[in-house]
């Protein structure tokens, strides 16, 4: 990432040249943090501002533009740890518009450019789509088989991340009626609910939380271990097509339709419009919806529909003239940090919080923001009294990004992490490998109990509507409950006796509690809040063990055999279930009628020929779809997983099997063909054959 800022410096000998040099250096640093480290220090808005300033200065001083200026390239060079992939069609970036005027100016530029080339486009049709805040990827299919997944890299050369891409459920591994070559482009992202769960899990494990879904998606896709990537539930929205052979499209709408018909995950709200006025209306429509989506968007992409015009319009530097991004107004704001407070989380971790002077960010008023953890706080050097930058991204918790030390009041002191738990006064412990101090009073700390109950009743867990944070706090205070199991002995009379609780709301809450007894076992397991057990892990454990008893009987080595569970988590799960108090609560929940095992029809049959065996399917089988073959394996008691690892017992490989086959051969996992699958299902084949 070495630019040569000094080159542009001295020569002109004026302030602008020096500023250009400085901006390049600063931008390169942030590009490095963003793309290479997946750990930015400044918000996108701040970055864009610096970038725009550089662009403007270079516009005034074109003789100072160098090929390696951040304005002349896209993103970051490919990392050395992945094989380079040259993009047959470069992966471009987008120009930004923030106002109506900028959007209209874009249309004028298009018309002028076409007029100069004697092209009369008549009425131009535009397509609008959400600008997903994730990571651009390219998916190459040869003869209908996914052969390569690559990141954007610097736009010309990206990184080969095929193994990680293959673990993403919304990426078709094969497509029907495919041309000889088609390259699909899209954005990898992490759904917000999964992001929240992933961060919770990281915090539970003493790891630092990811700053935002984009960074965690980027971090996941560039992992060296596909198994680890598979544990993160990434998804892809496909939005375009790159290189092709044997197929062409007259409009972008046709591309989108093709993608949809061929099984790609395409946003359902993509629309066409006949005027910029309509486009602008749609942009505001997206802005209004932004916070209700399960993924982050940072704007709207507007594309000219007709591909004939794309060729006429061409690119300006790294940006196509036929597309533009309408960026949402900033979601950062600065305000004064009044105080730093420490909260104890569900698993005893102490988390620093900023109490702020209320400030509007992205349409809501924010008065508290997370400071993540001790280490983060130390690194950012944030102090009470500081002016701070607050970032609000989607519906995730607002966070303090940085302090403005130049505005620091005299005498502002560095915060000191507490030595005792703020909720119960117990002396905290600070494990060496953790960025958190921990309150060890797991079953007696009122702070932890409160968080635990809040988690238990939350959406995704027992989902007891009407039992929100305030109610939980009140019930605890009134002594109506002191743990999660007490919820199931609440009576209507008790509730009616409370202030502001009428007959109807009491009856409604009792009905909600009643209903939660039907919540399936995997969600109950998640609701229990064992350290490290998020929704996905709970599913895996439920599937693997079938009941809480069987899980509790298993030793760490056995738990580790479950898909995606490492030794640390396995030990933590076993330890939590061995805890007498936890087990007592489980017993009481069971007595209250909660589901502590899978229903008959959800269970994998016992005693099948594939019991305890893990199978990976890859390539195309002559007479079966992947789903059909998978169902057959499951009926025989086996488990189907997405990626090959040491835990895989068999790989069934069909036509055009790719990297999974290679991996199986490398790891010495037995590989079967279609006939082998039949023998396996019939039980006349074992791993030793
Ligand atoms: S089109 C030539 N469509 O935004 C057009 N990009 O700033 C470039 N992005 O690298 C891509 N959603 O990572 C396009 N619906 C969408 C998009 C989208 C997100 C990202 C993509 C691209 C970046 C450009």
XYZ file of C-alpha atoms and ligand atoms in Angstrom:
713
model
C 0.000 0.000 0.000
C 2.836 2.356 -0.688
C 1.851 5.526 -2.385
C 4.382 8.195 -3.078
C 2.814 11.288 -1.633
C 6.058 13.244 -1.696
C 6.179 13.065 -5.458
C 3.142 15.280 -5.733
C 4.377 17.378 -2.821
C 7.291 19.821 -3.301
C 6.928 20.276 -7.070
C 4.061 22.697 -7.065
C 5.261 24.132 -3.819
C 1.798 25.272 -2.839
C -0.679 24.229 -0.180
C -2.854 22.252 -2.571
C -0.112 19.884 -3.608
C 0.804 19.290 -0.007
C -2.825 18.692 0.903
C -3.173 16.232 -2.000
C -0.154 14.348 -0.681
C -1.542 14.326 2.806
C -4.975 13.168 1.704
C -3.463 10.317 -0.284
C -1.508 9.140 2.690
C -4.478 9.366 5.036
C -6.834 7.698 2.565
C -4.382 4.898 1.881
C -4.139 4.237 5.573
C -7.920 4.011 5.874
C -8.212 1.914 2.730
C -5.754 -0.481 4.295
C -7.728 -0.642 7.547
C -11.029 -1.083 5.736
C -10.102 -3.652 3.129
C -7.124 -5.455 4.581
C -7.858 -5.416 8.278
C -11.659 -5.261 7.998
C -11.393 -2.899 10.921
C -11.991 0.731 9.967
C -11.287 3.629 12.279
C -13.443 6.225 10.584
C -17.019 6.109 9.302
C -17.876 5.761 5.609
C -19.090 9.361 5.647
C -15.782 10.665 6.957
C -13.958 8.597 4.368
C -16.184 9.886 1.577
C -15.540 13.443 2.670
C -11.761 13.028 2.500
C -12.087 11.239 -0.809
C -14.274 13.985 -2.271
C -11.785 16.600 -1.148
C -8.955 14.755 -2.893
C -11.062 14.334 -6.018
C -11.831 18.043 -6.096
C -8.189 19.043 -5.627
C -7.048 16.634 -8.321
C -9.754 18.005 -10.596
C -8.188 21.438 -10.176
C -4.641 20.107 -10.578
C -4.903 17.264 -13.107
C -1.134 17.298 -13.652
C -0.743 16.021 -10.099
C -2.853 12.889 -10.640
C -0.806 9.710 -10.351
C -1.883 6.218 -11.335
C -1.685 5.010 -7.786
C -3.802 7.773 -6.253
C -6.744 6.341 -4.285
C -9.018 8.147 -6.761
C -7.629 6.099 -9.634
C -8.097 2.634 -8.239
C -10.871 0.638 -6.667
C -10.593 -0.695 -3.142
C -7.468 -2.458 -2.067
C -5.012 -4.752 -3.781
C -5.688 -8.445 -3.320
C -4.214 -9.975 -0.196
C -1.324 -12.358 -0.479
C -3.030 -15.173 1.407
C -5.480 -15.976 -1.404
C -4.715 -16.875 -4.996
C -5.186 -13.895 -7.327
C -8.054 -13.937 -9.821
C -8.019 -11.582 -12.762
C -11.481 -10.247 -13.533
C -12.254 -10.634 -17.237
C -14.546 -7.613 -16.909
C -13.261 -5.141 -14.289
C -15.330 -4.748 -11.145
C -16.067 -1.069 -10.963
C -17.012 1.354 -8.278
C -19.839 3.888 -8.290
C -20.018 7.664 -8.261
C -22.136 9.166 -5.500
C -25.031 11.576 -5.494
C -26.430 12.938 -2.256
C -28.998 15.450 -3.393
C -31.719 15.862 -5.965
C -29.518 18.345 -7.839
C -26.669 15.863 -8.064
C -29.033 13.259 -9.429
C -30.445 15.593 -12.075
C -26.921 16.675 -12.951
C -26.081 13.007 -13.529
C -28.962 12.663 -15.976
C -27.790 15.786 -17.836
C -24.284 14.387 -18.059
C -25.662 11.190 -19.544
C -27.729 13.070 -22.114
C -24.835 15.353 -23.059
C -22.451 12.467 -23.405
C -24.859 10.586 -25.652
C -25.615 13.713 -27.712
C -21.896 14.159 -28.391
C -21.922 10.648 -29.773
C -25.043 11.344 -31.842
C -27.149 8.964 -29.820
C -30.718 9.953 -29.064
C -31.828 7.735 -26.201
C -35.406 9.073 -26.187
C -36.901 8.412 -22.797
C -34.300 6.731 -20.590
C -35.452 3.888 -18.360
C -33.734 3.611 -14.968
C -33.538 0.684 -12.581
C -33.312 1.281 -8.821
C -32.021 -1.259 -6.346
C -30.828 -1.188 -2.754
C -27.132 -0.498 -2.274
C -26.207 -3.343 0.018
C -23.494 -2.535 2.521
C -21.481 -5.691 2.197
C -18.668 -7.031 0.096
C -18.710 -7.327 -3.707
C -18.140 -10.815 -5.093
C -17.929 -12.449 -8.456
C -19.272 -15.961 -9.086
C -18.114 -17.728 -12.225
C -20.169 -20.602 -13.647
C -18.803 -22.772 -16.397
C -21.347 -25.053 -18.035
C -23.671 -24.303 -15.136
C -21.259 -25.235 -12.372
C -19.828 -22.765 -9.884
C -16.101 -22.921 -10.501
C -14.888 -19.784 -8.801
C -15.852 -17.180 -6.241
C -13.703 -14.077 -5.997
C -13.590 -10.791 -4.128
C -13.340 -7.475 -5.918
C -9.788 -6.744 -4.773
C -8.578 -3.674 -6.629
C -11.249 -4.115 -9.307
C -8.866 -5.753 -11.747
C -7.455 -8.577 -9.655
C -9.386 -10.097 -6.759
C -8.892 -12.996 -4.380
C -9.983 -16.576 -4.902
C -12.379 -17.311 -2.048
C -14.232 -20.201 -3.707
C -14.128 -22.500 -0.685
C -15.715 -19.871 1.534
C -18.299 -18.863 -1.071
C -19.363 -22.483 -1.407
C -20.560 -22.461 2.185
C -23.157 -19.750 1.445
C -26.654 -21.152 1.100
C -27.964 -18.371 -1.182
C -25.272 -19.073 -3.787
C -26.433 -21.740 -6.264
C -23.693 -24.304 -6.754
C -25.121 -25.381 -10.093
C -27.559 -23.720 -12.473
C -29.860 -25.279 -15.047
C -30.011 -24.213 -18.734
C -26.800 -22.302 -18.311
C -24.661 -20.810 -21.078
C -21.043 -22.047 -21.372
C -19.879 -19.122 -19.241
C -21.603 -16.662 -16.992
C -20.180 -14.551 -14.206
C -22.684 -13.383 -11.625
C -21.976 -10.415 -9.397
C -23.469 -9.584 -6.085
C -22.936 -8.491 -2.546
C -22.141 -10.779 0.373
C -23.712 -9.622 3.600
C -24.555 -10.832 7.059
C -28.264 -10.567 7.975
C -28.667 -8.244 10.954
C -30.234 -10.845 13.236
C -27.312 -13.174 12.578
C -24.870 -10.339 13.090
C -26.338 -9.623 16.510
C -26.180 -13.314 17.426
C -22.629 -13.648 16.128
C -21.471 -10.667 18.157
C -23.220 -11.954 21.254
C -21.409 -15.220 20.800
C -18.088 -13.470 20.357
C -18.663 -11.412 23.471
C -19.630 -14.568 25.358
C -16.398 -16.154 24.257
C -14.395 -13.121 25.343
C -13.647 -12.031 21.762
C -14.037 -8.431 20.610
C -17.338 -7.714 18.855
C -17.316 -6.839 15.157
C -17.848 -3.139 14.520
C -20.601 -3.705 11.958
C -22.147 -6.386 9.713
C -20.037 -5.355 6.744
C -16.783 -5.977 8.542
C -17.901 -9.287 9.899
C -19.053 -10.390 6.429
C -15.768 -9.260 4.923
C -13.842 -10.952 7.703
C -15.774 -14.175 7.174
C -15.368 -14.355 3.436
C -11.641 -13.785 3.735
C -11.096 -16.446 6.378
C -8.526 -19.065 5.698
C -10.761 -21.741 7.157
C -13.960 -22.484 5.200
C -15.271 -24.344 8.240
C -15.086 -21.103 10.193
C -16.697 -19.213 7.308
C -19.501 -21.790 7.271
C -20.301 -20.986 10.891
C -21.247 -17.471 9.915
C -24.586 -17.395 8.151
C -23.601 -15.207 5.206
C -26.017 -14.443 2.398
C -25.741 -12.931 -1.075
C -27.919 -10.537 -3.054
C -27.095 -10.880 -6.728
C -27.355 -7.673 -8.747
C -25.508 -8.022 -11.991
C -23.620 -9.985 -14.596
C -19.989 -9.711 -15.621
C -18.313 -11.892 -18.235
C -20.527 -14.084 -20.436
C -20.258 -16.469 -23.328
C -23.307 -17.699 -25.195
C -25.808 -15.299 -23.684
C -26.426 -11.565 -23.823
C -28.879 -9.133 -22.348
C -30.523 -6.072 -23.876
C -31.422 -4.548 -20.522
C -30.411 -4.718 -16.889
C -33.980 -5.791 -16.086
C -33.382 -8.843 -18.264
C -30.226 -9.640 -16.319
C -32.133 -9.397 -13.067
C -34.906 -11.609 -14.448
C -32.368 -14.171 -15.649
C -30.735 -14.252 -12.230
C -34.074 -14.705 -10.521
C -35.132 -17.500 -12.871
C -31.856 -19.320 -12.342
C -32.153 -19.520 -8.605
C -30.142 -16.505 -7.507
C -31.206 -14.457 -4.541
C -32.411 -11.205 -6.103
C -33.931 -8.361 -4.151
C -37.714 -8.364 -4.723
C -37.984 -4.563 -4.607
C -35.894 -3.770 -7.678
C -37.943 -1.454 -9.923
C -37.827 0.383 -13.248
C -38.731 4.050 -13.731
C -39.224 6.448 -16.629
C -37.943 9.618 -15.007
C -35.467 10.924 -12.460
C -38.435 12.246 -10.490
C -39.698 8.699 -10.030
C -36.196 7.554 -9.201
C -35.909 10.145 -6.465
C -39.243 9.134 -5.018
C -38.027 5.564 -4.888
C -34.822 6.658 -3.146
C -36.907 8.165 -0.354
C -39.038 5.053 -0.255
C -35.861 3.059 0.477
C -34.679 5.579 3.039
C -37.960 5.132 4.924
C -37.588 1.386 4.867
C -33.944 1.278 5.724
C -34.416 0.460 9.405
C -36.959 -2.291 8.813
C -34.713 -4.383 6.599
C -32.813 -7.420 7.771
C -29.670 -6.176 6.035
C -27.830 -2.897 5.912
C -28.096 -0.588 2.946
C -26.246 2.661 2.605
C -28.093 4.027 -0.381
C -29.794 3.204 -3.643
C -28.049 2.204 -6.869
C -29.531 3.683 -10.029
C -28.654 2.064 -13.342
C -29.566 2.915 -16.912
C -31.612 -0.068 -18.045
C -30.518 -0.421 -21.681
C -27.142 -2.152 -22.051
C -26.678 -0.623 -25.525
C -26.314 2.714 -23.741
C -23.753 1.281 -21.321
C -21.367 0.755 -24.210
C -21.972 4.280 -25.494
C -21.506 5.860 -22.090
C -18.437 3.920 -20.976
C -16.512 4.638 -17.791
C -15.049 7.714 -16.191
C -11.959 6.409 -14.425
C -13.089 3.675 -12.113
C -16.791 4.544 -12.335
C -19.300 3.655 -15.043
C -21.232 6.653 -16.365
C -24.420 4.570 -16.618
C -24.827 4.005 -12.889
C -24.704 6.087 -9.733
C -25.250 5.562 -6.024
C -27.681 7.816 -4.172
C -26.171 7.835 -0.703
C -28.284 8.161 2.394
C -27.691 11.104 4.687
C -24.943 10.460 7.251
C -25.606 8.361 10.278
C -22.805 9.780 12.349
C -23.034 12.772 14.617
C -20.844 14.346 17.229
C -21.951 15.007 20.761
C -20.584 15.241 24.258
C -19.931 12.108 26.254
C -21.199 12.793 29.744
C -20.126 9.676 31.509
C -18.846 6.156 31.030
C -20.878 3.469 32.720
C -20.256 -0.253 33.060
C -23.022 -2.816 32.557
C -22.887 -6.465 33.331
C -24.036 -8.727 30.493
C -25.885 -12.030 30.550
C -22.692 -13.989 30.891
C -21.019 -11.700 33.381
C -18.950 -9.619 30.955
C -18.574 -5.979 31.917
C -19.340 -3.722 28.960
C -18.531 0.007 28.920
C -21.345 2.353 27.835
C -21.319 6.002 26.925
C -24.004 8.242 28.384
C -24.348 10.996 25.814
C -25.882 14.368 25.458
C -28.864 13.369 23.287
C -28.168 13.769 19.582
C -30.053 12.988 16.344
C -28.362 10.288 14.261
C -29.961 8.847 11.143
C -33.434 9.948 12.156
C -33.482 8.900 15.827
C -32.339 10.467 19.062
C -29.490 8.643 20.718
C -28.447 9.086 24.334
C -26.443 5.947 24.992
C -23.885 4.158 22.848
C -21.696 1.128 23.315
C -17.959 1.393 23.832
C -17.649 -2.355 23.145
C -14.997 -3.481 25.630
C -12.030 -2.479 27.741
C -9.471 -2.923 25.016
C -11.465 -0.913 22.492
C -11.956 1.853 25.023
C -8.232 1.940 25.726
C -7.350 1.940 22.014
C -9.749 4.749 21.141
C -8.796 6.692 24.249
C -12.312 7.962 24.920
C -12.864 9.912 28.145
C -15.781 11.423 30.021
C -16.226 15.022 28.875
C -14.939 14.319 25.343
C -16.644 15.334 22.133
C -17.231 11.982 20.432
C -18.316 10.698 17.037
C -21.381 8.463 17.336
C -22.284 6.031 14.597
C -25.654 4.452 14.067
C -25.739 1.726 11.452
C -29.062 0.112 10.589
C -30.793 -1.088 13.705
C -27.648 -2.126 15.535
C -26.759 -0.446 18.801
C -25.241 3.015 18.348
C -21.519 3.043 18.995
C -18.841 5.567 19.827
C -16.392 5.525 16.933
C -13.810 7.961 18.189
C -13.128 10.944 20.397
C -11.990 14.368 19.203
C -8.946 14.833 21.447
C -8.328 18.379 20.195
C -11.560 19.377 21.927
C -10.797 17.512 25.139
C -11.507 19.491 28.310
C -8.538 19.950 30.631
C -8.271 17.336 33.301
C -10.334 14.683 31.495
C -9.102 11.406 32.949
C -8.722 7.988 31.398
C -11.515 5.646 32.497
C -10.532 2.777 34.764
C -12.391 -0.540 34.429
C -14.143 -1.397 37.698
C -12.593 -3.863 40.108
C -15.968 -5.027 41.414
C -19.190 -5.859 39.575
C -21.382 -2.734 39.314
C -24.501 -4.849 39.834
C -23.551 -7.080 42.774
C -20.229 -5.856 44.118
C -18.437 -9.166 43.607
C -14.748 -8.810 42.781
C -14.301 -9.202 39.020
C -11.821 -11.475 37.285
C -9.910 -10.570 34.139
C -8.937 -13.639 32.121
C -5.669 -13.063 30.360
C -6.981 -13.825 26.888
C -10.154 -11.749 27.217
C -10.871 -8.116 26.471
C -13.480 -8.116 29.234
C -13.512 -8.253 33.015
C -16.031 -10.800 34.235
C -18.333 -10.938 37.247
C -17.971 -14.527 38.483
C -21.223 -14.457 40.476
C -23.104 -16.257 37.724
C -26.218 -17.365 39.556
C -26.508 -14.645 42.183
C -25.719 -11.416 40.310
C -28.946 -9.445 39.772
C -27.440 -7.828 36.669
C -26.777 -11.182 35.048
C -30.166 -12.556 36.081
C -31.914 -9.578 34.506
C -29.996 -9.952 31.235
C -30.587 -13.670 31.247
C -34.344 -13.305 31.603
C -34.383 -10.578 28.962
C -32.630 -12.946 26.580
C -34.917 -15.842 27.461
C -38.125 -13.981 26.563
C -36.699 -12.199 23.498
C -37.664 -12.706 19.879
C -35.786 -15.650 18.413
C -35.812 -17.287 21.861
C -39.107 -17.923 23.730
C -40.594 -14.837 22.075
C -42.979 -13.872 24.879
C -44.627 -10.732 23.622
C -45.581 -8.233 26.297
C -42.703 -9.264 28.522
C -40.178 -6.656 27.521
C -37.242 -5.183 29.325
C -39.365 -2.879 31.521
C -41.733 -5.629 32.599
C -38.877 -7.980 33.412
C -37.252 -5.297 35.568
C -40.553 -4.638 37.308
C -41.343 -8.293 37.970
C -37.864 -8.779 39.424
C -38.236 -5.723 41.597
C -41.641 -6.836 42.881
C -40.267 -10.264 43.633
C -42.713 -11.949 41.233
C -39.870 -13.741 39.523
C -36.269 -14.408 40.376
C -35.297 -16.623 37.440
C -36.629 -17.705 34.039
C -38.526 -20.700 35.384
C -40.616 -18.454 37.649
C -42.247 -16.980 34.531
C -44.254 -20.160 34.170
C -45.796 -19.894 37.631
C -47.066 -16.336 37.169
C -50.828 -16.131 37.643
C -53.395 -13.757 36.256
C -54.301 -12.599 39.770
C -50.690 -11.691 40.514
C -50.460 -9.643 37.338
C -53.794 -7.890 37.819
C -52.682 -6.795 41.261
C -49.883 -4.762 39.652
C -50.307 -1.097 38.916
C -51.159 -0.253 35.292
C -51.851 -3.930 34.502
C -55.499 -4.291 33.508
C -57.477 -7.483 33.091
C -56.895 -7.609 29.361
C -53.166 -7.072 29.375
C -52.745 -9.583 32.187
C -54.783 -12.156 30.289
C -52.819 -11.434 27.127
C -49.494 -11.938 28.845
C -50.626 -15.185 30.455
C -51.764 -16.376 27.004
C -48.386 -15.431 25.511
C -46.558 -17.335 28.226
C -48.857 -20.295 27.617
C -48.130 -20.161 23.903
C -44.384 -20.184 24.491
C -44.631 -23.709 25.877
C -44.985 -24.801 22.245
C -41.669 -23.263 21.169
C -39.602 -26.020 19.513
C -36.601 -27.484 21.295
C -33.823 -25.741 19.350
C -35.199 -22.338 20.323
C -35.646 -23.412 23.945
C -32.024 -24.502 23.909
C -31.017 -21.099 22.544
C -33.227 -19.345 25.129
C -31.378 -21.109 27.954
C -28.494 -18.813 27.136
C -25.623 -21.247 27.578
C -22.317 -19.535 26.889
C -21.553 -19.577 23.187
C -24.839 -21.158 22.102
C -26.422 -18.840 19.529
C -29.446 -19.774 17.404
C -27.421 -21.647 14.798
C -25.403 -23.618 17.335
C -28.606 -24.488 19.187
C -30.011 -25.947 15.946
C -26.884 -27.999 15.394
C -26.844 -29.306 18.973
C -30.560 -30.129 18.919
C -30.108 -31.991 15.682
C -27.036 -33.826 16.903
C -28.299 -34.836 20.351
C -32.087 -34.714 20.085
C -32.710 -33.866 23.734
C -31.289 -31.829 26.590
C -30.546 -35.014 28.547
C -28.499 -36.504 25.736
C -26.615 -33.240 25.370
C -25.969 -33.051 29.116
C -24.654 -36.619 29.149
C -22.162 -35.911 26.383
C -18.578 -35.101 27.300
C -16.714 -32.245 25.579
C -15.082 -34.618 23.070
C -18.489 -35.857 21.967
C -19.942 -32.328 21.755
C -17.019 -31.278 19.610
C -18.092 -33.774 16.973
C -21.096 -31.569 16.192
C -20.729 -29.411 13.089
C -18.913 -26.164 13.728
C -18.252 -26.664 17.437
C -14.698 -26.148 18.577
C -13.028 -27.444 21.735
C -13.496 -24.243 23.747
C -17.203 -24.063 23.083
C -17.630 -27.784 23.677
C -16.032 -27.450 27.079
C -18.113 -24.384 27.970
C -21.347 -26.121 26.983
C -20.499 -29.216 29.010
C -19.517 -27.095 32.002
C -22.696 -25.001 31.927
C -24.886 -28.083 31.791
C -22.968 -29.645 34.667
C -23.744 -26.581 36.789
C -26.263 -27.654 39.386
C -28.235 -24.430 39.387
C -28.548 -24.347 35.614
C -29.733 -27.909 35.648
C -32.264 -27.201 38.360
C -33.767 -24.421 36.229
C -33.877 -26.752 33.236
C -35.745 -29.333 35.335
C -38.285 -26.740 36.419
C -38.762 -25.524 32.841
C -39.284 -29.085 31.748
C -41.864 -29.597 34.487
C -43.583 -26.432 33.201
C -44.027 -28.210 29.879
C -41.257 -26.653 27.779
C -39.913 -28.772 24.983
C -36.605 -30.267 25.993
C -36.361 -32.669 23.068
C -37.053 -32.795 19.367
C -40.475 -34.017 18.294
C -40.616 -37.494 16.736
C -40.757 -36.204 13.155
C -37.914 -33.728 13.676
C -35.497 -36.393 14.802
C -33.005 -38.246 12.708
C -33.928 -41.921 12.791
C -31.841 -44.009 15.135
C -30.157 -47.185 14.065
C -30.103 -46.214 10.369
C -27.120 -47.359 8.334
C -25.710 -43.815 8.385
C -26.227 -43.053 12.047
C -23.471 -40.754 13.304
C -22.071 -40.272 9.808
C -21.507 -36.968 8.070
C -21.819 -36.747 4.307
C -20.967 -33.938 1.882
C -22.630 -33.834 -1.536
C -20.902 -32.129 -4.436
C -21.267 -31.901 -8.206
C -24.266 -33.111 -10.207
C -25.636 -36.620 -9.775
C -27.183 -38.200 -12.872
C -30.687 -38.822 -11.520
C -30.990 -36.926 -8.238
C -30.981 -33.307 -7.194
C -28.814 -32.319 -4.260
C -31.930 -31.957 -2.091
C -33.213 -35.415 -3.004
C -29.882 -37.031 -2.269
C -29.670 -35.086 1.002
C -33.098 -36.271 2.082
C -32.071 -39.868 1.389
C -28.976 -39.502 3.555
C -31.037 -38.025 6.370
C -33.642 -40.782 6.169
C -30.814 -43.244 6.647
C -29.853 -41.412 9.841
C -26.929 -39.474 8.377
C -26.097 -35.813 8.441
C -25.452 -33.628 5.415
C -23.070 -30.710 5.755
C -21.857 -28.046 3.371
C -18.122 -28.298 3.581
C -15.486 -30.996 3.734
C -13.443 -31.277 6.905
C -11.725 -33.889 9.009
C -15.151 -34.624 10.487
C -16.582 -35.652 7.110
C -17.076 -39.414 6.718
C -17.988 -39.541 3.022
C -18.060 -37.233 0.036
C -20.488 -38.112 -2.723
C -19.203 -36.528 -5.915
C -21.170 -36.172 -9.133
C -20.326 -34.624 -12.480
C -18.123 -31.463 -12.389
C -17.366 -31.735 -8.700
C -14.926 -28.970 -7.852
C -12.933 -27.890 -4.855
C -14.761 -30.106 -2.372
C -13.590 -33.161 -4.225
C -10.045 -31.848 -4.140
C -10.304 -31.172 -0.434
C -11.673 -34.678 0.214
C -8.759 -36.194 -1.650
C -6.337 -34.046 0.279
C -7.824 -35.041 3.625
C -8.203 -38.687 2.641
C -11.994 -38.660 3.000
C -13.579 -41.541 1.033
C -15.208 -40.309 -2.197
C -18.235 -42.122 -3.607
C -20.039 -41.946 -6.917
C -23.766 -42.398 -7.493
C -23.502 -46.149 -7.162
C -21.443 -45.776 -4.002
C -24.235 -43.669 -2.536
C -26.694 -46.502 -3.086
C -24.405 -48.947 -1.363
C -23.930 -46.509 1.485
C -27.689 -46.094 1.921
C -28.186 -49.827 1.793
C -25.648 -50.200 4.580
C -23.088 -52.309 2.718
C -20.300 -49.771 2.912
C -18.348 -48.401 5.835
C -15.624 -45.783 6.113
C -13.084 -48.601 6.353
C -13.953 -50.106 2.966
S -23.470 -2.351 -9.262
C -20.803 -0.979 -12.164
N -25.452 -2.740 -7.571
O -21.381 -0.891 -4.285
C -21.659 -0.993 -11.017
N -23.273 -2.379 -6.702
O -19.689 1.484 -4.814
C -20.997 -1.421 -9.761
N -23.133 -2.494 -4.263
O -18.597 -2.532 -5.613
C -21.716 -2.425 -9.036
N -25.254 -2.913 -3.901
O -19.952 -3.697 -3.799
C -24.134 -2.499 -7.717
N -27.275 -3.130 -6.183
C -25.971 -2.896 -6.335
C -25.098 -2.792 -5.237
C -23.749 -2.530 -5.462
C -24.077 -2.735 -3.343
C -21.719 -2.211 -3.971
C -20.755 -3.062 -4.745
C -19.909 -2.105 -5.527
C -20.055 -0.859 -4.726
C -19.831 0.352 -5.596
